[in-house]
């Protein structure tokens, strides 16, 4: 129960000599209040108008701060009922029972290492519960359309077959029947050149990134990252003491020429060639060959995150970059979080033959392996053709939902938001009028009950035209239409 009036949480905010924009100061103040337990999970925050009056700032300032916090998982909202502190807050343990009298968190003091302090400062993306999802949060599959009954039947069968083996320790590198099935699937579907011994099962892309940085880079090394790009890659590198170098994108993917100018000494390049996150650019064959030549010439590594490669709606996908190269300089990463469901926490690394054993040992030092039962279930799911059937169904469904997004956007928003068809992925970029502030627009949309990620939130150094990253995969057409109607009420207030 709250022991102090809510307004006192905000009365402690002093603008003072801080030269940053006020919305960033307010964002930091609320975030710290959440992390130290002053604001509890599930607690409602004041409406933006009320808080703006209390603080003597514009309503836009409050909405921008709220928007930042929601995009990072600290806040959530329900249409018509206000803004609340998320039930599961990123970067915080269960603080619901703590008060300020319990003392500061360890991360507030000097007890952590330099890496520990860096990790404590990261904005780990928080996710709302499935039933609270609202358009257009990206990165979420259509959970309601996954065939869980078939999955649980397979799991029951595997449980009976494995017996007590399912409850013991397994190979930290992964259950060998799954590694065999996955190697065959990747060879056939993505042109990946690998044997089962090269496949290491991990808990997702983030663990794959961390392991790769640990093994391939030393503290102080530099690595290319796409700009705009996946923030989780940048944070993994920071945590390992690696210097990420932003490299701009072109129509064919990451600019190797710009990368060589910005970071000629780089030891690694992290890329998403099948469906660049967040722009959706597909790396051309010529650019893939250029990147492979750079890696061979510099004795550098390529981390190929084959993001969203499974969801291509027309044409034949290009083979994985790893399968094109002959020098063994590419490490291939993948995940089942959006192919199946996020809670499975199953991903994989395909290491070059010379690195397979070091990756296996590093995985064993990190953890003792994934659930044997879930790995066995996934192996059967692959071997019996369930995955291919599921992907065929979902490609049709997601293509329909992308078409619904574009159709209703054109009808309801016209030129205020331009969305172009994409052959791949589970999200689209909606381009705003030239002089728009996409962060401010995203904050205003949050107030209207619509979630949209500002494109500028993914940039490091190279500015992009203003845009919104719009996920469409889990939303029915009526949800898409309703959200776009609410979006129209916000965008029609923008200057032409």
CSV table of N, CA and C in Angstrom, one decimal, residues 283-412:
chain,number,residue,atom,x,y,z
A,283,UNK,N,19.1,-7.5,-47.8
A,283,UNK,CA,20.5,-7.3,-48.4
A,283,UNK,C,20.6,-8.0,-49.7
A,284,UNK,N,21.1,-7.2,-50.7
A,284,UNK,CA,21.3,-7.8,-52.0
A,284,UNK,C,22.4,-8.8,-52.1
A,285,UNK,N,22.4,-9.6,-53.1
A,285,UNK,CA,23.4,-10.6,-53.3
A,285,UNK,C,24.8,-10.0,-53.4
A,286,UNK,N,24.8,-8.9,-54.2
A,286,UNK,CA,26.1,-8.2,-54.4
A,286,UNK,C,26.6,-7.6,-53.1
A,287,UNK,N,25.8,-7.1,-52.2
A,287,UNK,CA,26.2,-6.6,-50.9
A,287,UNK,C,26.7,-7.7,-50.0
A,288,UNK,N,26.0,-8.9,-50.1
A,288,UNK,CA,26.4,-10.0,-49.3
A,288,UNK,C,27.9,-10.4,-49.7
A,289,UNK,N,28.1,-10.5,-51.0
A,289,UNK,CA,29.4,-10.9,-51.4
A,289,UNK,C,30.5,-9.9,-51.0
A,290,UNK,N,30.1,-8.6,-51.1
A,290,UNK,CA,31.0,-7.5,-50.7
A,290,UNK,C,31.4,-7.7,-49.2
A,291,UNK,N,30.4,-8.0,-48.4
A,291,UNK,CA,30.6,-8.1,-46.9
A,291,UNK,C,31.5,-9.3,-46.7
A,292,UNK,N,31.2,-10.4,-47.4
A,292,UNK,CA,32.1,-11.6,-47.2
A,292,UNK,C,33.5,-11.4,-47.6
A,293,UNK,N,33.7,-10.6,-48.7
A,293,UNK,CA,35.1,-10.3,-49.1
A,293,UNK,C,35.8,-9.4,-48.0
A,294,UNK,N,35.0,-8.5,-47.5
A,294,UNK,CA,35.6,-7.7,-46.4
A,294,UNK,C,36.1,-8.6,-45.2
A,295,UNK,N,35.2,-9.5,-44.8
A,295,UNK,CA,35.5,-10.3,-43.7
A,295,UNK,C,36.7,-11.2,-43.9
A,296,UNK,N,36.8,-11.8,-45.2
A,296,UNK,CA,38.0,-12.6,-45.5
A,296,UNK,C,39.2,-11.8,-45.5
A,297,UNK,N,39.2,-10.6,-46.1
A,297,UNK,CA,40.3,-9.7,-46.2
A,297,UNK,C,40.9,-9.2,-44.9
A,298,UNK,N,39.9,-8.9,-44.0
A,298,UNK,CA,40.3,-8.4,-42.7
A,298,UNK,C,40.4,-9.4,-41.6
A,299,UNK,N,40.2,-10.7,-41.9
A,299,UNK,CA,40.1,-11.8,-40.9
A,299,UNK,C,39.1,-11.4,-39.8
A,300,UNK,N,38.0,-10.8,-40.3
A,300,UNK,CA,36.9,-10.4,-39.4
A,300,UNK,C,35.8,-11.4,-39.4
A,301,UNK,N,34.8,-11.2,-38.5
A,301,UNK,CA,33.7,-12.2,-38.4
A,301,UNK,C,32.4,-11.4,-38.8
A,302,UNK,N,31.5,-12.2,-39.3
A,302,UNK,CA,30.1,-11.7,-39.6
A,302,UNK,C,29.1,-12.5,-38.7
A,303,UNK,N,28.4,-11.8,-37.9
A,303,UNK,CA,27.3,-12.4,-37.2
A,303,UNK,C,26.0,-12.2,-38.0
A,304,UNK,N,25.5,-13.3,-38.6
A,304,UNK,CA,24.3,-13.2,-39.4
A,304,UNK,C,23.1,-13.6,-38.6
A,305,UNK,N,22.3,-12.6,-38.2
A,305,UNK,CA,21.1,-12.8,-37.5
A,305,UNK,C,20.0,-13.0,-38.6
A,306,UNK,N,19.5,-14.2,-38.8
A,306,UNK,CA,18.6,-14.4,-39.9
A,306,UNK,C,17.2,-14.1,-39.5
A,307,UNK,N,17.0,-12.9,-39.1
A,307,UNK,CA,15.8,-12.4,-38.5
A,307,UNK,C,14.6,-12.4,-39.6
A,308,UNK,N,13.5,-13.1,-39.2
A,308,UNK,CA,12.3,-13.1,-40.0
A,308,UNK,C,12.5,-13.8,-41.4
A,309,UNK,N,13.5,-14.6,-41.5
A,309,UNK,CA,13.7,-15.2,-42.8
A,309,UNK,C,12.6,-16.2,-43.2
A,310,UNK,N,11.9,-16.7,-42.2
A,310,UNK,CA,10.9,-17.7,-42.4
A,310,UNK,C,9.6,-17.1,-43.1
A,311,UNK,N,9.5,-15.8,-42.9
A,311,UNK,CA,8.2,-15.1,-43.4
A,311,UNK,C,8.5,-14.3,-44.6
A,312,UNK,N,8.5,-15.0,-45.7
A,312,UNK,CA,8.7,-14.3,-47.0
A,312,UNK,C,7.4,-14.6,-47.8
A,313,UNK,N,6.7,-13.6,-48.4
A,313,UNK,CA,5.4,-13.7,-48.9
A,313,UNK,C,5.4,-13.9,-50.4
A,314,UNK,N,6.4,-13.5,-51.1
A,314,UNK,CA,6.5,-13.7,-52.6
A,314,UNK,C,7.9,-13.8,-53.0
A,315,UNK,N,8.1,-14.5,-54.1
A,315,UNK,CA,9.5,-14.7,-54.6
A,315,UNK,C,10.3,-15.7,-53.8
A,316,UNK,N,11.4,-16.0,-54.2
A,316,UNK,CA,12.3,-17.0,-53.5
A,316,UNK,C,13.3,-16.2,-52.7
A,317,UNK,N,13.5,-16.6,-51.4
A,317,UNK,CA,14.5,-15.9,-50.6
A,317,UNK,C,15.9,-16.2,-51.0
A,318,UNK,N,16.8,-15.2,-50.8
A,318,UNK,CA,18.2,-15.4,-51.0
A,318,UNK,C,18.7,-16.4,-50.0
A,319,UNK,N,19.6,-17.2,-50.4
A,319,UNK,CA,20.3,-18.1,-49.5
A,319,UNK,C,20.9,-17.4,-48.3
A,320,UNK,N,21.1,-18.0,-47.2
A,320,UNK,CA,21.7,-17.4,-46.1
A,320,UNK,C,23.1,-17.0,-46.5
A,321,UNK,N,23.6,-15.9,-45.9
A,321,UNK,CA,24.9,-15.4,-46.2
A,321,UNK,C,26.0,-16.4,-45.8
A,322,UNK,N,25.7,-17.1,-44.7
A,322,UNK,CA,26.6,-18.2,-44.3
A,322,UNK,C,26.8,-19.2,-45.3
A,323,UNK,N,25.8,-19.6,-46.1
A,323,UNK,CA,25.9,-20.6,-47.1
A,323,UNK,C,26.6,-20.2,-48.4
A,324,UNK,N,26.7,-18.8,-48.6
A,324,UNK,CA,27.4,-18.3,-49.8
A,324,UNK,C,28.9,-18.3,-49.6
A,325,UNK,N,29.3,-17.9,-48.4
A,325,UNK,CA,30.7,-17.7,-48.1
A,325,UNK,C,31.5,-19.1,-48.0
A,326,UNK,N,32.7,-19.1,-48.5
A,326,UNK,CA,33.5,-20.3,-48.4
A,326,UNK,C,34.7,-20.2,-47.5
A,327,UNK,N,34.8,-19.0,-46.8
A,327,UNK,CA,36.0,-18.8,-45.9
A,327,UNK,C,35.7,-19.1,-44.5
A,328,UNK,N,34.4,-19.5,-44.1
A,328,UNK,CA,34.1,-19.8,-42.8
A,328,UNK,C,34.2,-18.7,-41.8
A,329,UNK,N,33.8,-17.4,-42.3
A,329,UNK,CA,33.9,-16.2,-41.5
A,329,UNK,C,32.5,-15.8,-40.9
A,330,UNK,N,31.5,-16.6,-41.2
A,330,UNK,CA,30.1,-16.2,-40.8
A,330,UNK,C,29.6,-17.1,-39.7
A,331,UNK,N,29.1,-16.5,-38.6
A,331,UNK,CA,28.4,-17.3,-37.6
A,331,UNK,C,26.9,-17.0,-37.7
A,332,UNK,N,26.1,-18.0,-37.8
A,332,UNK,CA,24.7,-17.9,-38.2
A,332,UNK,C,23.8,-18.0,-36.9
A,333,UNK,N,22.9,-17.1,-36.7
A,333,UNK,CA,22.0,-17.1,-35.5
A,333,UNK,C,20.6,-17.1,-35.9
A,334,UNK,N,19.8,-17.9,-35.1
A,334,UNK,CA,18.3,-17.9,-35.4
A,334,UNK,C,17.6,-18.2,-34.1
A,335,UNK,N,16.3,-18.0,-34.2
A,335,UNK,CA,15.4,-18.2,-33.0
A,335,UNK,C,14.0,-18.8,-33.4
A,336,UNK,N,13.4,-19.4,-32.5
A,336,UNK,CA,12.0,-19.9,-32.7
A,336,UNK,C,11.0,-19.0,-32.0
A,337,UNK,N,11.4,-17.9,-31.5
A,337,UNK,CA,10.5,-17.0,-30.7
A,337,UNK,C,9.3,-16.6,-31.4
A,338,UNK,N,9.5,-16.2,-32.7
A,338,UNK,CA,8.3,-15.8,-33.5
A,338,UNK,C,7.9,-16.8,-34.5
A,339,UNK,N,8.7,-17.8,-34.8
A,339,UNK,CA,8.2,-18.9,-35.6
A,339,UNK,C,7.2,-19.8,-34.8
A,340,UNK,N,7.5,-20.0,-33.5
A,340,UNK,CA,6.6,-20.8,-32.7
A,340,UNK,C,6.0,-19.8,-31.6
A,341,UNK,N,6.6,-19.7,-30.5
A,341,UNK,CA,6.1,-18.8,-29.5
A,341,UNK,C,7.3,-18.4,-28.6
A,342,UNK,N,7.2,-17.1,-28.0
A,342,UNK,CA,8.4,-16.6,-27.3
A,342,UNK,C,8.8,-17.4,-26.0
A,343,UNK,N,7.8,-17.9,-25.3
A,343,UNK,CA,8.1,-18.6,-24.1
A,343,UNK,C,8.9,-19.9,-24.3
A,344,UNK,N,9.0,-20.4,-25.5
A,344,UNK,CA,9.8,-21.6,-25.7
A,344,UNK,C,11.3,-21.3,-25.4
A,345,UNK,N,11.7,-20.0,-25.6
A,345,UNK,CA,13.1,-19.6,-25.3
A,345,UNK,C,14.1,-20.6,-26.0
A,346,UNK,N,14.0,-20.7,-27.3
A,346,UNK,CA,14.8,-21.7,-28.0
A,346,UNK,C,15.4,-21.0,-29.2
A,347,UNK,N,16.7,-20.9,-29.3
A,347,UNK,CA,17.4,-20.4,-30.5
A,347,UNK,C,18.6,-21.2,-30.8
A,348,UNK,N,19.4,-20.8,-31.7
A,348,UNK,CA,20.5,-21.6,-32.1
A,348,UNK,C,21.6,-20.8,-32.8
A,349,UNK,N,22.8,-21.3,-32.7
A,349,UNK,CA,24.0,-20.8,-33.3
A,349,UNK,C,24.5,-21.9,-34.3
A,350,UNK,N,24.9,-21.5,-35.5
A,350,UNK,CA,25.6,-22.4,-36.4
A,350,UNK,C,27.0,-21.8,-36.5
A,351,UNK,N,27.9,-22.5,-35.8
A,351,UNK,CA,29.3,-22.0,-35.7
A,351,UNK,C,30.1,-22.6,-36.9
A,352,UNK,N,31.1,-21.9,-37.4
A,352,UNK,CA,32.1,-22.5,-38.3
A,352,UNK,C,32.7,-23.7,-37.7
A,353,UNK,N,33.1,-24.7,-38.6
A,353,UNK,CA,33.6,-26.0,-38.0
A,353,UNK,C,34.7,-25.8,-37.0
A,354,UNK,N,35.6,-24.8,-37.3
A,354,UNK,CA,36.8,-24.6,-36.3
A,354,UNK,C,36.3,-24.0,-35.0
A,355,UNK,N,35.1,-23.4,-35.0
A,355,UNK,CA,34.7,-22.8,-33.7
A,355,UNK,C,33.6,-23.6,-33.0
A,356,UNK,N,33.2,-24.7,-33.5
A,356,UNK,CA,32.1,-25.5,-33.0
A,356,UNK,C,32.4,-25.9,-31.5
A,357,UNK,N,33.6,-26.4,-31.3
A,357,UNK,CA,33.9,-26.9,-29.9
A,357,UNK,C,34.0,-25.7,-29.0
A,358,UNK,N,34.7,-24.6,-29.3
A,358,UNK,CA,34.8,-23.5,-28.4
A,358,UNK,C,33.4,-23.0,-28.0
A,359,UNK,N,32.5,-22.9,-29.0
A,359,UNK,CA,31.1,-22.4,-28.7
A,359,UNK,C,30.4,-23.4,-27.8
A,360,UNK,N,30.6,-24.7,-28.0
A,360,UNK,CA,30.0,-25.7,-27.1
A,360,UNK,C,30.4,-25.5,-25.7
A,361,UNK,N,31.7,-25.4,-25.5
A,361,UNK,CA,32.3,-25.2,-24.2
A,361,UNK,C,31.8,-23.9,-23.5
A,362,UNK,N,31.8,-22.8,-24.3
A,362,UNK,CA,31.3,-21.6,-23.8
A,362,UNK,C,29.9,-21.7,-23.3
A,363,UNK,N,29.1,-22.4,-24.1
A,363,UNK,CA,27.7,-22.6,-23.7
A,363,UNK,C,27.6,-23.3,-22.4
A,364,UNK,N,28.4,-24.3,-22.2
A,364,UNK,CA,28.4,-25.1,-21.0
A,364,UNK,C,28.8,-24.3,-19.8
A,365,UNK,N,29.7,-23.3,-20.0
A,365,UNK,CA,30.0,-22.4,-18.9
A,365,UNK,C,28.9,-21.4,-18.6
A,366,UNK,N,28.1,-21.1,-19.6
A,366,UNK,CA,27.0,-20.1,-19.4
A,366,UNK,C,25.8,-20.7,-18.7
A,367,UNK,N,25.4,-21.9,-19.2
A,367,UNK,CA,24.4,-22.7,-18.5
A,367,UNK,C,24.5,-24.1,-18.9
A,368,UNK,N,23.7,-25.0,-18.2
A,368,UNK,CA,23.8,-26.4,-18.5
A,368,UNK,C,22.8,-26.9,-19.5
A,369,UNK,N,22.2,-26.0,-20.3
A,369,UNK,CA,21.4,-26.5,-21.4
A,369,UNK,C,19.9,-26.1,-21.2
A,370,UNK,N,19.2,-26.3,-22.3
A,370,UNK,CA,17.8,-26.0,-22.4
A,370,UNK,C,17.0,-27.3,-21.9
A,371,UNK,N,15.7,-27.1,-21.7
A,371,UNK,CA,14.9,-28.2,-21.3
A,371,UNK,C,15.0,-29.4,-22.3
A,372,UNK,N,15.3,-30.6,-21.8
A,372,UNK,CA,15.4,-31.7,-22.7
A,372,UNK,C,14.0,-32.0,-23.3
A,373,UNK,N,13.0,-32.0,-22.5
A,373,UNK,CA,11.6,-32.3,-23.0
A,373,UNK,C,11.2,-31.3,-24.1
A,374,UNK,N,11.4,-30.1,-23.9
A,374,UNK,CA,11.1,-29.1,-25.0
A,374,UNK,C,11.9,-29.3,-26.2
A,375,UNK,N,13.2,-29.6,-26.0
A,375,UNK,CA,14.0,-29.8,-27.2
A,375,UNK,C,13.6,-31.1,-28.0
A,376,UNK,N,13.2,-32.1,-27.2
A,376,UNK,CA,12.7,-33.3,-27.9
A,376,UNK,C,11.4,-33.1,-28.6
A,377,UNK,N,10.6,-32.3,-28.0
A,377,UNK,CA,9.3,-31.9,-28.6
A,377,UNK,C,9.5,-31.2,-29.9
A,378,UNK,N,10.5,-30.2,-29.9
A,378,UNK,CA,10.8,-29.4,-31.1
A,378,UNK,C,11.4,-30.3,-32.2
A,379,UNK,N,12.2,-31.2,-31.8
A,379,UNK,CA,12.8,-32.1,-32.7
A,379,UNK,C,11.7,-32.9,-33.5
A,380,UNK,N,10.8,-33.5,-32.7
A,380,UNK,CA,9.7,-34.2,-33.4
A,380,UNK,C,8.8,-33.3,-34.2
A,381,UNK,N,8.6,-32.0,-33.8
A,381,UNK,CA,7.9,-31.0,-34.5
A,381,UNK,C,8.5,-30.8,-35.9
A,382,UNK,N,9.8,-30.7,-35.9
A,382,UNK,CA,10.6,-30.6,-37.2
A,382,UNK,C,10.5,-31.8,-38.0
A,383,UNK,N,10.9,-33.0,-37.4
A,383,UNK,CA,11.0,-34.2,-38.2
A,383,UNK,C,9.7,-34.6,-38.8
A,384,UNK,N,8.5,-34.4,-38.2
A,384,UNK,CA,7.3,-34.8,-38.7
A,384,UNK,C,6.6,-33.8,-39.6
A,385,UNK,N,7.3,-32.7,-39.9
A,385,UNK,CA,6.7,-31.8,-40.9
A,385,UNK,C,5.7,-30.7,-40.3
A,386,UNK,N,5.6,-30.7,-39.0
A,386,UNK,CA,4.6,-29.8,-38.4
A,386,UNK,C,5.1,-28.3,-38.6
A,387,UNK,N,6.4,-28.1,-38.6
A,387,UNK,CA,6.8,-26.7,-38.7
A,387,UNK,C,6.5,-26.2,-40.1
A,388,UNK,N,6.8,-26.9,-41.1
A,388,UNK,CA,6.6,-26.5,-42.5
A,388,UNK,C,5.1,-26.2,-42.7
A,389,UNK,N,4.2,-27.0,-42.2
A,389,UNK,CA,2.8,-26.8,-42.3
A,389,UNK,C,2.4,-25.5,-41.6
A,390,UNK,N,2.9,-25.4,-40.4
A,390,UNK,CA,2.6,-24.2,-39.6
A,390,UNK,C,3.0,-22.9,-40.3
A,391,UNK,N,4.2,-22.9,-40.9
A,391,UNK,CA,4.8,-21.7,-41.6
A,391,UNK,C,3.9,-21.4,-42.8
A,392,UNK,N,3.5,-22.4,-43.5
A,392,UNK,CA,2.6,-22.1,-44.7
A,392,UNK,C,1.3,-21.4,-44.3
A,393,UNK,N,0.7,-21.9,-43.2
A,393,UNK,CA,-0.5,-21.2,-42.7
A,393,UNK,C,-0.2,-19.8,-42.3
A,394,UNK,N,0.9,-19.6,-41.5
A,394,UNK,CA,1.1,-18.3,-41.0
A,394,UNK,C,1.6,-17.3,-42.0
A,395,UNK,N,2.2,-17.8,-43.1
A,395,UNK,CA,2.6,-16.8,-44.1
A,395,UNK,C,1.3,-16.3,-44.8
A,396,UNK,N,0.3,-17.1,-45.0
A,396,UNK,CA,-0.9,-16.6,-45.6
A,396,UNK,C,-1.6,-15.7,-44.6
A,397,UNK,N,-1.7,-16.0,-43.3
A,397,UNK,CA,-2.3,-15.1,-42.4
A,397,UNK,C,-1.6,-13.8,-42.2
A,398,UNK,N,-0.3,-13.8,-42.1
A,398,UNK,CA,0.4,-12.5,-41.9
A,398,UNK,C,0.4,-11.7,-43.2
A,399,UNK,N,0.4,-12.3,-44.4
A,399,UNK,CA,0.3,-11.5,-45.6
A,399,UNK,C,-1.1,-10.8,-45.6
A,400,UNK,N,-2.2,-11.5,-45.2
A,400,UNK,CA,-3.5,-10.9,-45.2
A,400,UNK,C,-3.5,-9.7,-44.2
A,401,UNK,N,-2.8,-9.9,-43.1
A,401,UNK,CA,-2.8,-8.8,-42.1
A,401,UNK,C,-2.0,-7.6,-42.5
A,402,UNK,N,-0.9,-7.9,-43.2
A,402,UNK,CA,-0.2,-6.8,-43.8
A,402,UNK,C,-1.0,-6.0,-44.8
A,403,UNK,N,-1.7,-6.8,-45.6
A,403,UNK,CA,-2.6,-6.2,-46.7
A,403,UNK,C,-3.7,-5.4,-46.0
A,404,UNK,N,-4.2,-5.9,-44.9
A,404,UNK,CA,-5.3,-5.1,-44.2
A,404,UNK,C,-4.7,-3.8,-43.6
A,405,UNK,N,-3.5,-3.9,-43.1
A,405,UNK,CA,-2.8,-2.7,-42.5
A,405,UNK,C,-2.7,-1.6,-43.6
A,406,UNK,N,-2.2,-2.0,-44.8
A,406,UNK,CA,-2.0,-1.1,-45.9
A,406,UNK,C,-3.3,-0.5,-46.4
A,407,UNK,N,-4.3,-1.4,-46.6
A,407,UNK,CA,-5.6,-1.0,-47.1
A,407,UNK,C,-6.3,0.0,-46.2
A,408,UNK,N,-6.4,-0.3,-44.9
A,408,UNK,CA,-7.1,0.6,-44.0
A,408,UNK,C,-6.2,1.9,-43.7
A,409,UNK,N,-4.9,1.8,-43.8
A,409,UNK,CA,-4.1,3.0,-43.7
A,409,UNK,C,-4.3,3.9,-44.8
A,410,UNK,N,-4.4,3.4,-46.0
A,410,UNK,CA,-4.6,4.3,-47.2
A,410,UNK,C,-6.0,4.9,-47.1
A,411,UNK,N,-7.0,4.1,-46.6
A,411,UNK,CA,-8.4,4.6,-46.6
A,411,UNK,C,-8.6,5.6,-45.5
A,412,UNK,N,-8.0,5.4,-44.3
A,412,UNK,CA,-8.3,6.2,-43.2
A,412,UNK,C,-7.2,7.3,-43.0
